[in-house]
Amino acid sequence: MHRHPTSKLIVFEGIEGSGKTTQIEFVHKFFENHGHTVNRLREPGGTQFGEKLRSAILESETMIHPLAEAHLFASARAQILFEKVFPILSKEKQIVILDRYFYSSIAYQGFARKLGAQKIIDLHNEEPLNLRPDICFYLKIDLETSHARQSARGSEKDYFEKSNNEFYSALINGYDYCAENFKEIRTIDAAKDIEYVKEQINSELTKLI
Ligand SMILES: Nc1ncnc2c1ncn2[C@@H]1O[C@H](COP(=O)(O)OP(=O)(O)OP(=O)(O)O)[C@@H](O)[C@H]1O
Ligand SMILES: [Mg+2]
């Protein structure tokens, strides 16, 4: 794959309510102010094919087998990389911001659904799925903070949000595993206020460009 040296892939990870959407807004403006074109994509949607898979997973009323889940996400991801991310990153001064990436698969299917991290890593060992971001921000919050922010928001819960505390603790363990094993991850204490999180992210981004 040809990657233009002035273009970057930035990923945001963290459980529900960790502040990904909030911070992505700031990062969008940050890069626009630096003269980049910003492309925001979300997983598992972002393509026509991926949006269909997204609804199939998130609106499911029945339990999906973890292996089916892992392959559905990997499938949507391969398509978004091929159709959107690779072509964008081959051009000059482009920023791709991904709201979740394969680290979420490690946390959700690897840890919470107990497939094991290695199975997810193995699934992502060839093109296009082996593309690593320039930087990944893990917005780390605890279970209680996630619950508090979700109930404050008062939105209807989807397939994953209906899960219990044990599931959420496993997710956090999964993200912690990622933070220890992938050098592109920066862990941010996202239980702190919005301004603090924004400043931490800004200082990392300043080093990147
Ligand atoms: N650092 C923070 N301190 C307090 N509240 C915050 C902070 N960051 C975000 N919030 C608030 O928490 C709620 C959830 O934030 P946000 O939607 O950005 O999270 P998210 O990670 O995108 O969640 P989801 O995974 O569900 O999309 C929002 O109401 C937001 O205003
Ligand atoms: Mg969000």
Coordinates of N, CA and C and ligand atoms in Angstrom, one line a residue:
M1 N 0.8 -1.2 0.0 CA 0.0 0.0 0.0 C 0.9 1.3 0.0
H2 N 0.5 2.2 -0.8 CA 1.3 3.5 -0.9 C 0.6 4.5 0.1
R3 N 1.4 4.9 1.1 CA 0.9 5.8 2.1 C 1.7 7.1 2.0
H4 N 0.9 8.2 1.8 CA 1.6 9.5 1.6 C 2.1 10.0 3.0
P5 N 3.4 10.4 3.0 CA 4.0 10.7 4.4 C 3.3 11.8 5.1
T6 N 2.5 12.7 4.5 CA 1.9 13.8 5.2 C 0.5 13.4 5.7
S7 N 0.0 12.1 5.4 CA -1.3 11.7 5.9 C -1.2 10.7 7.0
K8 N -2.2 10.8 7.9 CA -2.2 10.0 9.2 C -3.5 9.3 9.4
L9 N -3.3 8.2 10.1 CA -4.5 7.4 10.6 C -4.5 7.5 12.1
I10 N -5.6 8.1 12.6 CA -5.8 8.3 14.1 C -7.0 7.5 14.5
V11 N -6.8 6.7 15.6 CA -7.9 5.9 16.1 C -8.3 6.3 17.5
F12 N -9.6 6.2 17.8 CA -10.1 6.4 19.2 C -10.7 5.1 19.7
E13 N -10.4 4.7 20.9 CA -10.9 3.5 21.5 C -11.4 3.8 22.9
G14 N -12.2 3.0 23.5 CA -12.7 3.2 24.8 C -14.1 2.7 24.9
I15 N -14.6 2.3 26.1 CA -15.9 1.8 26.3 C -17.0 3.0 26.1
E16 N -18.2 2.6 26.1 CA -19.3 3.6 25.8 C -19.2 4.7 26.9
G17 N -19.4 5.9 26.4 CA -19.3 7.1 27.3 C -17.9 7.5 27.7
S18 N -16.9 7.0 27.1 CA -15.5 7.4 27.4 C -15.1 8.7 26.8
G19 N -15.9 9.2 25.8 CA -15.7 10.5 25.3 C -15.1 10.5 23.9
K20 N -15.2 9.4 23.2 CA -14.6 9.3 21.8 C -15.2 10.4 20.9
T21 N -16.6 10.4 20.8 CA -17.2 11.4 19.9 C -16.9 12.8 20.3
T22 N -16.9 13.1 21.6 CA -16.6 14.4 22.1 C -15.2 14.8 21.6
Q23 N -14.2 14.0 21.8 CA -12.8 14.3 21.5 C -12.5 14.3 20.0
I24 N -13.2 13.5 19.3 CA -13.1 13.4 17.8 C -13.4 14.8 17.2
E25 N -14.5 15.4 17.7 CA -14.8 16.8 17.3 C -13.7 17.7 17.4
F26 N -13.0 17.7 18.6 CA -11.8 18.6 18.8 C -10.7 18.3 17.8
V27 N -10.4 17.0 17.6 CA -9.3 16.6 16.8 C -9.6 17.0 15.3
H28 N -10.8 16.9 14.9 CA -11.3 17.3 13.6 C -10.8 18.7 13.4
K29 N -11.2 19.6 14.3 CA -10.9 21.0 14.2 C -9.3 21.3 14.3
F30 N -8.7 20.5 15.1 CA -7.2 20.6 15.3 C -6.5 20.5 13.9
F31 N -6.9 19.4 13.2 CA -6.2 19.1 11.9 C -6.7 20.1 10.8
E32 N -7.9 20.5 10.9 CA -8.4 21.5 9.9 C -7.6 22.8 10.0
N33 N -7.4 23.1 11.3 CA -6.6 24.3 11.5 C -5.1 24.2 11.0
H34 N -4.6 23.0 10.9 CA -3.3 22.7 10.4 C -3.3 22.5 8.9
G35 N -4.4 22.7 8.2 CA -4.5 22.6 6.8 C -4.6 21.2 6.2
H36 N -5.1 20.3 7.1 CA -5.3 18.9 6.6 C -6.8 18.7 6.2
T37 N -7.1 17.8 5.4 CA -8.5 17.4 5.1 C -8.8 16.2 6.0
V38 N -9.9 16.3 6.7 CA -10.3 15.3 7.8 C -11.4 14.4 7.3
N39 N -11.2 13.1 7.4 CA -12.2 12.1 7.0 C -12.5 11.3 8.3
R40 N -13.8 11.4 8.7 CA -14.2 10.7 9.9 C -15.0 9.5 9.5
L41 N -14.6 8.3 10.0 CA -15.2 7.1 9.7 C -15.5 6.3 11.0
R42 N -16.6 5.5 11.0 CA -16.9 4.8 12.2 C -17.0 3.3 11.8
E43 N -16.6 2.5 12.8 CA -16.7 1.0 12.7 C -17.9 0.5 13.4
P44 N -18.6 -0.5 12.9 CA -18.4 -1.2 11.7 C -19.0 -0.7 10.5
G45 N -19.5 0.6 10.5 CA -20.1 1.1 9.3 C -19.2 1.7 8.3
G46 N -19.5 2.9 7.8 CA -18.6 3.7 7.0 C -18.6 3.3 5.5
T47 N -19.2 2.2 5.1 CA -19.4 1.8 3.7 C -20.8 1.3 3.7
Q48 N -21.4 1.2 2.5 CA -22.8 0.7 2.4 C -22.9 -0.8 2.9
F49 N -21.9 -1.6 2.6 CA -21.8 -3.0 3.0 C -21.6 -3.0 4.5
G50 N -20.8 -2.1 5.1 CA -20.5 -2.1 6.5 C -21.7 -1.7 7.3
E51 N -22.4 -0.7 6.8 CA -23.6 -0.2 7.5 C -24.7 -1.3 7.7
K52 N -24.8 -2.2 6.7 CA -25.7 -3.3 6.8 C -25.3 -4.3 7.8
L53 N -24.0 -4.5 7.9 CA -23.4 -5.4 8.9 C -23.6 -4.8 10.3
R54 N -23.4 -3.5 10.3 CA -23.5 -2.8 11.6 C -24.9 -3.0 12.2
S55 N -26.0 -2.8 11.3 CA -27.3 -3.0 11.9 C -27.6 -4.4 12.2
A56 N -27.0 -5.4 11.4 CA -27.2 -6.8 11.7 C -26.7 -7.1 13.1
I57 N -25.6 -6.5 13.5 CA -25.0 -6.8 14.8 C -25.6 -6.1 15.9
L58 N -25.7 -4.7 15.7 CA -26.1 -3.9 16.8 C -27.6 -4.0 17.1
E59 N -28.4 -4.3 16.1 CA -29.9 -4.4 16.4 C -30.4 -5.9 16.6
S60 N -29.4 -6.8 16.7 CA -29.8 -8.2 16.9 C -30.5 -8.4 18.2
E61 N -31.6 -9.1 18.1 CA -32.4 -9.5 19.3 C -31.9 -10.8 19.9
T62 N -31.1 -11.5 19.1 CA -30.6 -12.8 19.6 C -29.1 -12.8 19.7
M63 N -28.6 -13.7 20.5 CA -27.2 -13.9 20.8 C -26.5 -14.3 19.5
I64 N -25.5 -13.5 19.1 CA -24.7 -13.9 17.9 C -23.4 -14.7 18.4
H65 N -23.1 -15.8 17.8 CA -21.9 -16.5 18.2 C -20.7 -15.6 18.1
P66 N -19.8 -15.7 19.1 CA -18.6 -14.8 19.2 C -17.8 -14.9 17.9
L67 N -17.6 -16.1 17.3 CA -16.8 -16.2 16.1 C -17.5 -15.5 14.9
A68 N -18.8 -15.6 14.9 CA -19.6 -14.9 13.8 C -19.4 -13.4 14.0
E69 N -19.5 -13.0 15.2 CA -19.3 -11.6 15.5 C -17.9 -11.1 15.1
A70 N -16.9 -11.8 15.5 CA -15.5 -11.5 15.1 C -15.3 -11.4 13.6
H71 N -15.9 -12.3 12.9 CA -15.7 -12.3 11.4 C -16.6 -11.2 10.8
L72 N -17.7 -10.9 11.3 CA -18.6 -9.8 10.8 C -17.8 -8.5 10.9
F73 N -17.2 -8.2 12.1 CA -16.5 -7.0 12.3 C -15.3 -6.9 11.4
A74 N -14.5 -8.1 11.3 CA -13.3 -8.1 10.4 C -13.7 -7.9 9.0
S75 N -14.9 -8.4 8.6 CA -15.3 -8.3 7.2 C -15.7 -6.8 6.9
A76 N -16.4 -6.1 7.8 CA -16.7 -4.7 7.6 C -15.5 -3.9 7.6
R77 N -14.5 -4.3 8.4 CA -13.2 -3.5 8.6 C -12.4 -3.6 7.3
A78 N -12.3 -4.9 6.8 CA -11.5 -5.1 5.5 C -12.1 -4.2 4.4
Q79 N -13.4 -4.1 4.3 CA -14.1 -3.3 3.3 C -13.8 -1.8 3.4
I80 N -13.9 -1.3 4.7 CA -13.7 0.1 4.9 C -12.2 0.5 4.6
L81 N -11.3 -0.4 4.9 CA -9.9 -0.2 4.6 C -9.7 -0.1 3.1
F82 N -10.2 -1.1 2.4 CA -10.0 -1.2 1.0 C -10.7 0.0 0.2
E83 N -12.0 0.2 0.6 CA -12.8 1.2 -0.1 C -12.5 2.6 0.3
K84 N -12.2 2.9 1.5 CA -12.0 4.3 2.0 C -10.6 4.6 2.5
V85 N -10.1 3.9 3.5 CA -8.9 4.3 4.2 C -7.7 4.3 3.3
F86 N -7.4 3.2 2.6 CA -6.2 3.1 1.8 C -6.2 4.2 0.7
P87 N -7.3 4.4 -0.1 CA -7.3 5.4 -1.1 C -7.1 6.8 -0.5
I88 N -7.7 7.1 0.7 CA -7.5 8.4 1.3 C -6.1 8.6 1.7
L89 N -5.5 7.6 2.4 CA -4.1 7.8 2.9 C -3.1 7.9 1.8
S90 N -3.4 7.5 0.6 CA -2.4 7.6 -0.5 C -2.3 9.0 -1.0
K91 N -3.3 9.9 -0.6 CA -3.2 11.3 -1.1 C -2.5 12.2 0.0
E92 N -2.3 13.4 -0.4 CA -1.5 14.3 0.4 C -2.4 15.0 1.5
K93 N -1.8 15.2 2.7 CA -2.4 15.9 3.8 C -3.8 15.5 4.2
Q94 N -4.0 14.2 4.3 CA -5.3 13.6 4.7 C -5.2 13.1 6.1
I95 N -6.3 13.3 6.9 CA -6.4 12.6 8.2 C -7.6 11.7 8.1
V96 N -7.4 10.5 8.5 CA -8.5 9.6 8.8 C -8.7 9.4 10.3
I97 N -9.8 9.7 10.8 CA -10.1 9.4 12.2 C -11.1 8.3 12.3
L98 N -10.7 7.2 12.9 CA -11.6 6.1 13.1 C -12.1 6.0 14.5
D99 N -13.4 5.9 14.6 CA -14.1 5.8 15.9 C -14.2 4.3 16.1
R100 N -13.2 3.7 16.8 CA -13.0 2.3 17.0 C -12.3 1.6 15.9
Y101 N -11.5 0.5 16.2 CA -10.7 -0.2 15.2 C -10.6 -1.7 15.8
F102 N -9.5 -2.4 15.4 CA -9.4 -3.8 15.7 C -9.2 -4.0 17.2
Y103 N -8.7 -2.9 17.9 CA -8.5 -3.1 19.4 C -9.9 -3.3 20.1
S104 N -11.0 -2.8 19.5 CA -12.3 -3.0 20.0 C -12.7 -4.5 19.8
S105 N -12.2 -5.1 18.7 CA -12.5 -6.6 18.5 C -11.8 -7.4 19.6
I106 N -10.5 -6.9 19.9 CA -9.8 -7.7 21.0 C -10.6 -7.6 22.3
A107 N -11.0 -6.3 22.6 CA -11.8 -6.1 23.9 C -13.1 -6.9 23.9
Y108 N -13.9 -6.7 22.8 CA -15.3 -7.2 22.8 C -15.3 -8.7 22.5
Q109 N -14.7 -9.1 21.3 CA -14.8 -10.6 21.0 C -13.7 -11.4 21.7
G110 N -12.5 -10.8 21.8 CA -11.4 -11.5 22.4 C -11.6 -11.7 23.9
F111 N -11.9 -10.6 24.6 CA -12.0 -10.7 26.1 C -13.4 -10.9 26.5
A112 N -14.3 -10.0 26.2 CA -15.7 -10.1 26.8 C -16.4 -11.3 26.3
R113 N -16.2 -11.6 25.0 CA -16.9 -12.8 24.4 C -15.9 -14.1 24.5
K114 N -14.8 -13.9 25.1 CA -13.8 -15.0 25.4 C -13.2 -15.8 24.3
L115 N -13.1 -15.1 23.1 CA -12.4 -15.9 22.0 C -10.9 -15.9 22.2
G116 N -10.4 -15.0 23.0 CA -9.0 -14.9 23.2 C -8.4 -13.8 22.3
A117 N -7.4 -13.1 22.8 CA -6.8 -12.0 22.0 C -6.1 -12.5 20.8
Q118 N -5.4 -13.6 20.9 CA -4.6 -14.1 19.8 C -5.4 -14.5 18.6
K119 N -6.7 -15.0 18.8 CA -7.5 -15.3 17.6 C -7.8 -14.0 16.8
I120 N -8.1 -13.0 17.5 CA -8.4 -11.7 16.9 C -7.1 -11.1 16.2
I121 N -6.0 -11.2 16.8 CA -4.8 -10.7 16.2 C -4.5 -11.5 15.0
D122 N -4.6 -12.9 15.0 CA -4.4 -13.7 13.9 C -5.3 -13.4 12.7
L123 N -6.5 -13.0 13.0 CA -7.5 -12.6 12.0 C -7.0 -11.3 11.2
H124 N -6.2 -10.6 11.9 CA -5.8 -9.3 11.3 C -4.3 -9.2 10.9
N125 N -3.8 -10.4 10.4 CA -2.3 -10.4 10.1 C -2.0 -10.3 8.7
E126 N -3.0 -10.0 7.8 CA -2.6 -9.7 6.4 C -3.4 -8.5 5.8
E127 N -2.9 -8.0 4.7 CA -3.5 -6.9 4.1 C -5.0 -7.2 3.7
P128 N -5.9 -6.3 3.8 CA -5.7 -4.9 4.3 C -5.8 -4.8 5.9
L129 N -6.1 -5.9 6.5 CA -6.5 -5.8 8.0 C -5.2 -5.6 8.9
N130 N -4.0 -5.7 8.3 CA -2.9 -5.5 9.2 C -2.4 -4.0 9.2
L131 N -3.2 -3.1 8.7 CA -2.8 -1.7 8.8 C -2.9 -1.2 10.2
R132 N -1.8 -0.6 10.7 CA -1.8 0.0 12.1 C -1.9 1.5 12.0
P133 N -2.6 2.1 12.9 CA -2.7 3.6 12.9 C -1.4 4.2 13.3
D134 N -1.2 5.5 13.0 CA -0.1 6.3 13.5 C -0.2 6.5 15.0
I135 N -1.4 6.6 15.5 CA -1.6 6.8 16.9 C -3.0 6.3 17.3
C136 N -3.2 5.7 18.4 CA -4.5 5.3 18.9 C -4.6 5.8 20.3
F137 N -5.7 6.6 20.5 CA -6.0 7.1 21.9 C -7.0 6.2 22.6
Y138 N -6.5 5.6 23.7 CA -7.4 4.8 24.5 C -8.0 5.7 25.6
L139 N -9.2 6.0 25.5 CA -9.8 6.9 26.6 C -10.3 6.0 27.7
K140 N -9.6 5.9 28.7 CA -9.8 4.9 29.8 C -10.7 5.5 30.9
I141 N -11.9 4.8 31.1 CA -12.7 5.2 32.2 C -13.1 3.9 32.9
D142 N -13.6 4.0 34.1 CA -14.1 2.8 34.8 C -15.6 2.6 34.5
L143 N -16.0 1.5 35.0 CA -17.4 1.0 34.8 C -18.4 2.0 35.3
E144 N -18.2 2.6 36.5 CA -19.2 3.5 37.1 C -19.3 4.8 36.3
T145 N -18.2 5.3 35.8 CA -18.2 6.5 35.0 C -19.0 6.2 33.7
S146 N -18.8 5.1 33.1 CA -19.5 4.7 31.9 C -21.0 4.7 32.2
H147 N -21.4 4.0 33.2 CA -22.8 3.9 33.6 C -23.4 5.3 33.8
A148 N -22.7 6.1 34.6 CA -23.2 7.5 34.9 C -23.4 8.3 33.7
R149 N -22.4 8.3 32.7 CA -22.5 9.1 31.5 C -23.6 8.5 30.6
Q150 N -23.8 7.2 30.6 CA -24.8 6.6 29.7 C -26.2 7.0 30.2
S151 N -26.4 6.9 31.6 CA -27.7 7.2 32.1 C -28.0 8.7 32.0
A152 N -27.0 9.6 32.1 CA -27.2 11.0 31.9 C -27.6 11.3 30.5
R153 N -27.1 10.5 29.5 CA -27.4 10.7 28.1 C -28.8 10.2 27.8
G154 N -29.3 9.2 28.6 CA -30.6 8.7 28.5 C -31.1 8.1 27.1
S155 N -30.1 7.6 26.3 CA -30.5 7.1 25.0 C -30.8 5.6 25.1
E156 N -31.5 5.1 24.1 CA -31.9 3.6 24.2 C -30.6 2.8 24.0
K157 N -30.6 1.7 24.8 CA -29.4 0.8 24.8 C -29.4 -0.1 23.6
D158 N -28.2 -0.3 23.0 CA -28.1 -1.3 21.8 C -27.7 -2.6 22.4
Y159 N -27.4 -3.5 21.4 CA -27.0 -4.9 21.7 C -25.9 -5.0 22.8
F160 N -24.8 -4.2 22.7 CA -23.7 -4.3 23.6 C -24.0 -3.6 24.9
E161 N -24.7 -2.5 24.8 CA -25.0 -1.7 26.0 C -25.9 -2.4 27.0
K162 N -26.6 -3.4 26.5 CA -27.5 -4.2 27.4 C -26.7 -5.2 28.3
S163 N -25.4 -5.3 28.0 CA -24.6 -6.3 28.7 C -24.3 -5.9 30.2
N164 N -23.9 -6.9 31.0 CA -23.8 -6.7 32.4 C -22.4 -6.2 32.8
N165 N -22.2 -6.0 34.1 CA -20.9 -5.5 34.7 C -19.7 -6.4 34.4
E166 N -20.0 -7.7 34.4 CA -18.9 -8.7 34.2 C -18.3 -8.4 32.7
F167 N -19.3 -8.2 31.8 CA -18.9 -7.9 30.4 C -18.1 -6.7 30.3
Y168 N -18.5 -5.6 31.0 CA -17.8 -4.3 31.0 C -16.4 -4.4 31.6
S169 N -16.3 -5.2 32.7 CA -14.9 -5.4 33.3 C -14.0 -6.1 32.3
A170 N -14.6 -7.1 31.6 CA -13.8 -7.8 30.6 C -13.3 -6.9 29.5
L171 N -14.2 -6.0 29.1 CA -13.9 -5.0 28.1 C -12.7 -4.2 28.5
I172 N -12.8 -3.7 29.7 CA -11.7 -2.8 30.2 C -10.4 -3.6 30.3
N173 N -10.4 -4.9 30.7 CA -9.2 -5.7 30.7 C -8.7 -5.9 29.3
G174 N -9.6 -6.0 28.4 CA -9.2 -6.1 26.9 C -8.5 -4.9 26.4
Y175 N -9.0 -3.8 26.8 CA -8.3 -2.5 26.3 C -7.0 -2.3 27.1
D176 N -6.9 -2.7 28.3 CA -5.7 -2.6 29.1 C -4.6 -3.5 28.4
Y177 N -5.1 -4.7 28.0 CA -4.2 -5.7 27.3 C -3.6 -5.0 26.1
C178 N -4.5 -4.3 25.3 CA -4.1 -3.7 24.1 C -3.0 -2.6 24.4
A179 N -3.3 -1.8 25.4 CA -2.4 -0.7 25.8 C -1.0 -1.2 26.2
E180 N -1.0 -2.4 26.7 CA 0.3 -3.0 27.1 C 1.1 -3.6 25.9
N181 N 0.3 -4.0 24.9 CA 0.9 -4.8 23.8 C 1.1 -4.1 22.5
F182 N 0.5 -2.9 22.3 CA 0.6 -2.2 21.1 C 1.2 -0.8 21.3
K183 N 2.4 -0.6 20.8 CA 3.1 0.7 21.1 C 2.5 1.9 20.5
E184 N 1.6 1.8 19.6 CA 0.9 3.0 19.0 C -0.2 3.5 20.0
I185 N -0.5 2.8 21.0 CA -1.6 3.2 21.9 C -1.1 4.2 23.0
R186 N -1.8 5.3 23.2 CA -1.6 6.2 24.3 C -2.8 6.1 25.2
T187 N -2.6 5.8 26.4 CA -3.7 5.7 27.4 C -4.0 7.1 28.0
I188 N -5.2 7.5 28.0 CA -5.5 8.8 28.6 C -6.5 8.6 29.7
D189 N -6.3 9.2 30.8 CA -7.3 9.1 31.9 C -8.5 10.0 31.6
A190 N -9.5 9.3 31.0 CA -10.7 10.0 30.5 C -11.8 10.2 31.5
A191 N -11.6 9.8 32.7 CA -12.5 10.1 33.8 C -12.3 11.5 34.2
K192 N -11.2 12.1 33.9 CA -11.0 13.6 34.1 C -11.8 14.4 33.2
D193 N -11.8 15.7 33.4 CA -12.7 16.6 32.6 C -12.3 16.7 31.2
I194 N -13.3 17.2 30.4 CA -13.1 17.2 28.9 C -11.9 18.0 28.5
E195 N -11.6 19.1 29.2 CA -10.5 20.0 28.8 C -9.2 19.3 29.1
Y196 N -9.1 18.6 30.2 CA -7.9 17.8 30.5 C -7.6 16.8 29.4
V197 N -8.6 16.0 29.0 CA -8.4 15.0 28.0 C -8.0 15.6 26.7
K198 N -8.6 16.7 26.3 CA -8.3 17.4 25.1 C -6.8 17.9 25.1
E199 N -6.4 18.4 26.2 CA -5.0 18.8 26.3 C -4.0 17.7 26.1
Q200 N -4.3 16.6 26.7 CA -3.4 15.4 26.6 C -3.3 14.9 25.1
I201 N -4.5 14.9 24.5 CA -4.5 14.5 23.1 C -3.7 15.5 22.2
N202 N -4.0 16.8 22.4 CA -3.3 17.8 21.7 C -1.8 17.7 21.7
S203 N -1.3 17.4 22.9 CA 0.2 17.4 23.1 C 0.7 16.2 22.3
E204 N 0.0 15.1 22.3 CA 0.5 13.9 21.5 C 0.4 14.2 20.0
L205 N -0.6 14.9 19.6 CA -0.8 15.2 18.1 C 0.2 16.2 17.6
T206 N 0.6 17.1 18.5 CA 1.6 18.1 18.1 C 3.0 17.4 17.8
K207 N 3.2 16.3 18.6 CA 4.4 15.5 18.3 C 4.4 14.8 17.0
L208 N 3.1 14.5 16.6 CA 2.9 13.6 15.4 C 3.1 14.3 14.1
I209 N 2.7 15.6 14.1 CA 2.8 16.4 12.8 C 3.9 17.4 12.8
Ligands
LIG1 N1 -14.2 13.9 30.1 C1 -15.5 14.0 30.3 N2 -16.0 14.4 31.5 C2 -17.4 14.4 31.7 N3 -18.3 14.1 30.7 C3 -17.8 13.7 29.5 C4 -16.4 13.7 29.2 N4 -16.3 13.3 27.9 C5 -17.5 13.1 27.5 N5 -18.4 13.4 28.4 C6 -19.9 13.3 28.2 O1 -20.2 11.9 28.3 C7 -21.2 11.5 27.4 C8 -20.6 10.5 26.4 O2 -19.6 11.0 25.6 P1 -19.3 10.6 24.1 O3 -20.6 10.5 23.4 O4 -18.3 11.5 23.6 O5 -18.7 9.1 24.4 P2 -18.4 8.0 23.3 O6 -17.1 7.3 23.7 O7 -18.5 8.5 21.9 O8 -19.6 6.9 23.6 P3 -20.2 5.8 22.6 O9 -19.2 4.7 22.6 O10 -21.5 5.4 23.2 O11 -20.4 6.5 21.2 C9 -21.6 12.8 26.6 O12 -22.7 13.3 27.3 C10 -20.4 13.7 26.9 O13 -20.8 15.1 26.9
MG2 MG -19.6 7.9 20.2

